[in-house]
């Protein structure tokens, strides 16, 4: 009868997370360009105000689902 031991476990490097999955659309964007969904920006609201360089803009979603940006 042979004495079979389980292989010894040594401290290994911490498991690395897999690289983030990217879609083909995201890969097509120029370097430094981010893509956000309108849902992420509006967060359930129909209209938000955006302040940019001292001016206030309104981003509004229409009943047809289109976006309108006005100053």
mmCIF file of N, CA, C and O in Angstrom, residues 10-60:
data_model
loop_
_atom_site.group_PDB
_atom_site.id
_atom_site.type_symbol
_atom_site.label_atom_id
_atom_site.label_comp_id
_atom_site.label_asym_id
_atom_site.label_seq_id
_atom_site.Cartn_x
_atom_site.Cartn_y
_atom_site.Cartn_z
ATOM 1 N N UNK A 10 1.137 25.589 -1.220
ATOM 2 C CA UNK A 10 2.018 26.660 -0.784
ATOM 3 C C UNK A 10 1.335 27.987 -1.041
ATOM 4 O O UNK A 10 0.412 28.081 -1.849
ATOM 5 N N UNK A 11 1.797 28.981 -0.348
ATOM 6 C CA UNK A 11 1.226 30.316 -0.537
ATOM 7 C C UNK A 11 1.497 30.761 -1.966
ATOM 8 O O UNK A 11 2.632 30.787 -2.417
ATOM 9 N N UNK A 12 0.447 31.037 -2.659
ATOM 10 C CA UNK A 12 0.579 31.470 -4.046
ATOM 11 C C UNK A 12 0.243 32.947 -4.141
ATOM 12 O O UNK A 12 -0.288 33.541 -3.218
ATOM 13 N N UNK A 13 0.552 33.498 -5.285
ATOM 14 C CA UNK A 13 0.187 34.893 -5.504
ATOM 15 C C UNK A 13 -1.327 35.012 -5.466
ATOM 16 O O UNK A 13 -2.038 34.085 -5.851
ATOM 17 N N UNK A 14 -1.847 36.144 -5.001
ATOM 18 C CA UNK A 14 -3.298 36.312 -4.974
ATOM 19 C C UNK A 14 -3.874 36.168 -6.376
ATOM 20 O O UNK A 14 -3.254 36.557 -7.359
ATOM 21 N N UNK A 15 -5.061 35.613 -6.428
ATOM 22 C CA UNK A 15 -5.712 35.430 -7.731
ATOM 23 C C UNK A 15 -5.987 36.792 -8.348
ATOM 24 O O UNK A 15 -6.430 37.714 -7.673
ATOM 25 N N UNK A 16 -5.697 36.906 -9.612
ATOM 26 C CA UNK A 16 -5.934 38.168 -10.299
ATOM 27 C C UNK A 16 -7.302 38.126 -10.956
ATOM 28 O O UNK A 16 -7.708 37.090 -11.475
ATOM 29 N N UNK A 17 -7.978 39.247 -10.909
ATOM 30 C CA UNK A 17 -9.278 39.342 -11.550
ATOM 31 C C UNK A 17 -9.084 39.267 -13.060
ATOM 32 O O UNK A 17 -8.084 39.762 -13.586
ATOM 33 N N UNK A 18 -10.033 38.655 -13.744
ATOM 34 C CA UNK A 18 -9.909 38.606 -15.204
ATOM 35 C C UNK A 18 -10.010 40.007 -15.770
ATOM 36 O O UNK A 18 -10.599 40.899 -15.163
ATOM 37 N N UNK A 19 -9.428 40.237 -16.927
ATOM 38 C CA UNK A 19 -9.508 41.575 -17.516
ATOM 39 C C UNK A 19 -10.954 41.932 -17.806
ATOM 40 O O UNK A 19 -11.769 41.051 -18.082
ATOM 41 N N UNK A 20 -11.318 43.215 -17.706
ATOM 42 C CA UNK A 20 -12.697 43.603 -17.952
ATOM 43 C C UNK A 20 -13.103 43.281 -19.381
ATOM 44 O O UNK A 20 -12.300 43.392 -20.303
ATOM 45 N N UNK A 21 -14.339 42.874 -19.526
ATOM 46 C CA UNK A 21 -14.863 42.563 -20.852
ATOM 47 C C UNK A 21 -15.210 43.861 -21.559
ATOM 48 O O UNK A 21 -15.811 44.747 -20.973
ATOM 49 N N UNK A 22 -14.823 43.989 -22.779
ATOM 50 C CA UNK A 22 -15.158 45.173 -23.558
ATOM 51 C C UNK A 22 -15.992 44.745 -24.747
ATOM 52 O O UNK A 22 -15.815 43.651 -25.280
ATOM 53 N N UNK A 23 -16.891 45.591 -25.135
ATOM 54 C CA UNK A 23 -17.701 45.279 -26.299
ATOM 55 C C UNK A 23 -17.001 45.806 -27.539
ATOM 56 O O UNK A 23 -16.080 46.608 -27.464
ATOM 57 N N UNK A 24 -17.457 45.371 -28.683
ATOM 58 C CA UNK A 24 -16.854 45.840 -29.930
ATOM 59 C C UNK A 24 -17.071 47.340 -30.107
ATOM 60 O O UNK A 24 -16.246 48.015 -30.650
ATOM 61 N N UNK A 25 -18.188 47.831 -29.611
ATOM 62 C CA UNK A 25 -18.476 49.256 -29.747
ATOM 63 C C UNK A 25 -17.466 50.055 -28.934
ATOM 64 O O UNK A 25 -16.924 51.035 -29.409
ATOM 65 N N UNK A 26 -17.193 49.618 -27.702
ATOM 66 C CA UNK A 26 -16.258 50.350 -26.848
ATOM 67 C C UNK A 26 -14.858 50.350 -27.464
ATOM 68 O O UNK A 26 -14.136 51.314 -27.342
ATOM 69 N N UNK A 27 -14.485 49.274 -28.130
ATOM 70 C CA UNK A 27 -13.161 49.199 -28.742
ATOM 71 C C UNK A 27 -13.039 50.167 -29.913
ATOM 72 O O UNK A 27 -11.951 50.573 -30.265
ATOM 73 N N UNK A 28 -14.159 50.515 -30.525
ATOM 74 C CA UNK A 28 -14.124 51.388 -31.685
ATOM 75 C C UNK A 28 -13.997 52.862 -31.296
ATOM 76 O O UNK A 28 -13.768 53.696 -32.150
ATOM 77 N N UNK A 29 -14.146 53.190 -30.023
ATOM 78 C CA UNK A 29 -14.053 54.575 -29.589
ATOM 79 C C UNK A 29 -12.608 55.039 -29.602
ATOM 80 O O UNK A 29 -11.697 54.278 -29.285
ATOM 81 N N UNK A 30 -12.384 56.284 -29.957
ATOM 82 C CA UNK A 30 -11.014 56.817 -29.910
ATOM 83 C C UNK A 30 -10.485 56.803 -28.474
ATOM 84 O O UNK A 30 -11.253 56.848 -27.513
ATOM 85 N N UNK A 31 -9.187 56.764 -28.337
ATOM 86 C CA UNK A 31 -8.568 56.757 -27.014
ATOM 87 C C UNK A 31 -9.018 57.974 -26.221
ATOM 88 O O UNK A 31 -9.092 59.080 -26.744
ATOM 89 N N UNK A 32 -9.356 57.758 -24.958
ATOM 90 C CA UNK A 32 -9.763 58.846 -24.078
ATOM 91 C C UNK A 32 -11.236 59.198 -24.149
ATOM 92 O O UNK A 32 -11.691 60.046 -23.400
ATOM 93 N N UNK A 33 -11.991 58.569 -25.033
ATOM 94 C CA UNK A 33 -13.421 58.863 -25.152
ATOM 95 C C UNK A 33 -14.192 57.866 -24.306
ATOM 96 O O UNK A 33 -13.971 56.661 -24.391
ATOM 97 N N UNK A 34 -15.082 58.383 -23.469
ATOM 98 C CA UNK A 34 -15.916 57.528 -22.636
ATOM 99 C C UNK A 34 -17.318 57.469 -23.214
ATOM 100 O O UNK A 34 -17.780 58.427 -23.826
ATOM 101 N N UNK A 35 -17.996 56.358 -23.006
ATOM 102 C CA UNK A 35 -19.383 56.224 -23.436
ATOM 103 C C UNK A 35 -20.240 55.963 -22.205
ATOM 104 O O UNK A 35 -19.957 55.063 -21.427
ATOM 105 N N UNK A 36 -21.262 56.784 -22.030
ATOM 106 C CA UNK A 36 -22.212 56.625 -20.937
ATOM 107 C C UNK A 36 -23.588 56.398 -21.529
ATOM 108 O O UNK A 36 -23.899 56.920 -22.599
ATOM 109 N N UNK A 37 -24.424 55.671 -20.812
ATOM 110 C CA UNK A 37 -25.798 55.506 -21.266
ATOM 111 C C UNK A 37 -26.619 56.702 -20.792
ATOM 112 O O UNK A 37 -26.300 57.324 -19.767
ATOM 113 N N UNK A 38 -27.660 57.033 -21.530
ATOM 114 C CA UNK A 38 -28.536 58.122 -21.105
ATOM 115 C C UNK A 38 -29.186 57.774 -19.772
ATOM 116 O O UNK A 38 -29.429 58.646 -18.942
ATOM 117 N N UNK A 39 -29.428 56.475 -19.551
ATOM 118 C CA UNK A 39 -30.018 56.050 -18.274
ATOM 119 C C UNK A 39 -29.087 56.389 -17.112
ATOM 120 O O UNK A 39 -29.532 56.853 -16.065
ATOM 121 N N UNK A 40 -27.789 56.190 -17.308
ATOM 122 C CA UNK A 40 -26.825 56.499 -16.256
ATOM 123 C C UNK A 40 -26.773 58.002 -15.984
ATOM 124 O O UNK A 40 -26.578 58.428 -14.849
ATOM 125 N N UNK A 41 -26.957 58.798 -17.011
ATOM 126 C CA UNK A 41 -26.902 60.253 -16.847
ATOM 127 C C UNK A 41 -28.200 60.775 -16.234
ATOM 128 O O UNK A 41 -28.182 61.545 -15.274
ATOM 129 N N UNK A 42 -29.326 60.360 -16.771
ATOM 130 C CA UNK A 42 -30.620 60.864 -16.302
ATOM 131 C C UNK A 42 -31.072 60.223 -14.990
ATOM 132 O O UNK A 42 -31.831 60.833 -14.236
ATOM 133 N N UNK A 43 -30.645 59.016 -14.710
ATOM 134 C CA UNK A 43 -30.983 58.294 -13.484
ATOM 135 C C UNK A 43 -32.480 58.301 -13.208
ATOM 136 O O UNK A 43 -32.925 58.578 -12.104
ATOM 137 N N UNK A 44 -33.273 58.033 -14.237
ATOM 138 C CA UNK A 44 -34.722 57.940 -14.071
ATOM 139 C C UNK A 44 -35.473 59.253 -14.228
ATOM 140 O O UNK A 44 -36.692 59.260 -14.300
ATOM 141 N N UNK A 45 -34.768 60.374 -14.282
ATOM 142 C CA UNK A 45 -35.420 61.676 -14.439
ATOM 143 C C UNK A 45 -35.696 61.930 -15.920
ATOM 144 O O UNK A 45 -35.032 61.376 -16.788
ATOM 145 N N UNK A 46 -36.661 62.767 -16.199
ATOM 146 C CA UNK A 46 -36.946 63.162 -17.579
ATOM 147 C C UNK A 46 -36.058 64.323 -18.010
ATOM 148 O O UNK A 46 -35.850 64.540 -19.190
ATOM 149 N N UNK A 47 -35.543 65.070 -17.035
ATOM 150 C CA UNK A 47 -34.766 66.271 -17.343
ATOM 151 C C UNK A 47 -33.722 66.497 -16.263
ATOM 152 O O UNK A 47 -33.987 66.289 -15.087
ATOM 153 N N UNK A 48 -32.522 66.916 -16.690
ATOM 154 C CA UNK A 48 -31.476 67.295 -15.745
ATOM 155 C C UNK A 48 -30.848 68.597 -16.203
ATOM 156 O O UNK A 48 -30.979 68.985 -17.365
ATOM 157 N N UNK A 49 -30.197 69.287 -15.282
ATOM 158 C CA UNK A 49 -29.448 70.495 -15.613
ATOM 159 C C UNK A 49 -27.965 70.172 -15.536
ATOM 160 O O UNK A 49 -27.519 69.464 -14.639
ATOM 161 N N UNK A 50 -27.220 70.688 -16.500
ATOM 162 C CA UNK A 50 -25.778 70.477 -16.561
ATOM 163 C C UNK A 50 -25.118 71.844 -16.542
ATOM 164 O O UNK A 50 -25.415 72.690 -17.394
ATOM 165 N N UNK A 51 -24.239 72.079 -15.587
ATOM 166 C CA UNK A 51 -23.504 73.336 -15.537
ATOM 167 C C UNK A 51 -22.175 73.133 -16.254
ATOM 168 O O UNK A 51 -21.446 72.183 -15.976
ATOM 169 N N UNK A 52 -21.894 74.017 -17.206
ATOM 170 C CA UNK A 52 -20.665 73.915 -17.995
ATOM 171 C C UNK A 52 -20.129 75.309 -18.286
ATOM 172 O O UNK A 52 -20.814 76.133 -18.884
ATOM 173 N N UNK A 53 -18.925 75.585 -17.827
ATOM 174 C CA UNK A 53 -18.279 76.890 -18.037
ATOM 175 C C UNK A 53 -19.179 78.060 -17.635
ATOM 176 O O UNK A 53 -19.279 79.050 -18.344
ATOM 177 N N UNK A 54 -19.846 77.919 -16.515
ATOM 178 C CA UNK A 54 -20.676 79.003 -15.994
ATOM 179 C C UNK A 54 -22.068 79.085 -16.601
ATOM 180 O O UNK A 54 -22.877 79.894 -16.171
ATOM 181 N N UNK A 55 -22.369 78.290 -17.606
ATOM 182 C CA UNK A 55 -23.705 78.291 -18.222
ATOM 183 C C UNK A 55 -24.444 77.025 -17.795
ATOM 184 O O UNK A 55 -23.834 75.993 -17.508
ATOM 185 N N UNK A 56 -25.774 77.123 -17.744
ATOM 186 C CA UNK A 56 -26.603 75.981 -17.371
ATOM 187 C C UNK A 56 -27.316 75.468 -18.617
ATOM 188 O O UNK A 56 -27.953 76.237 -19.349
ATOM 189 N N UNK A 57 -27.173 74.186 -18.871
ATOM 190 C CA UNK A 57 -27.827 73.520 -19.988
ATOM 191 C C UNK A 57 -28.857 72.555 -19.440
ATOM 192 O O UNK A 57 -28.704 72.036 -18.331
ATOM 193 N N UNK A 58 -29.898 72.316 -20.217
ATOM 194 C CA UNK A 58 -30.916 71.338 -19.846
ATOM 195 C C UNK A 58 -30.871 70.170 -20.813
ATOM 196 O O UNK A 58 -30.917 70.359 -22.022
ATOM 197 N N UNK A 59 -30.801 68.963 -20.277
ATOM 198 C CA UNK A 59 -30.884 67.753 -21.075
ATOM 199 C C UNK A 59 -32.223 67.118 -20.744
ATOM 200 O O UNK A 59 -32.501 66.799 -19.583
ATOM 201 N N UNK A 60 -33.059 66.987 -21.764
ATOM 202 C CA UNK A 60 -34.413 66.499 -21.562
ATOM 203 C C UNK A 60 -34.695 65.332 -22.492
ATOM 204 O O UNK A 60 -34.264 65.327 -23.649
#
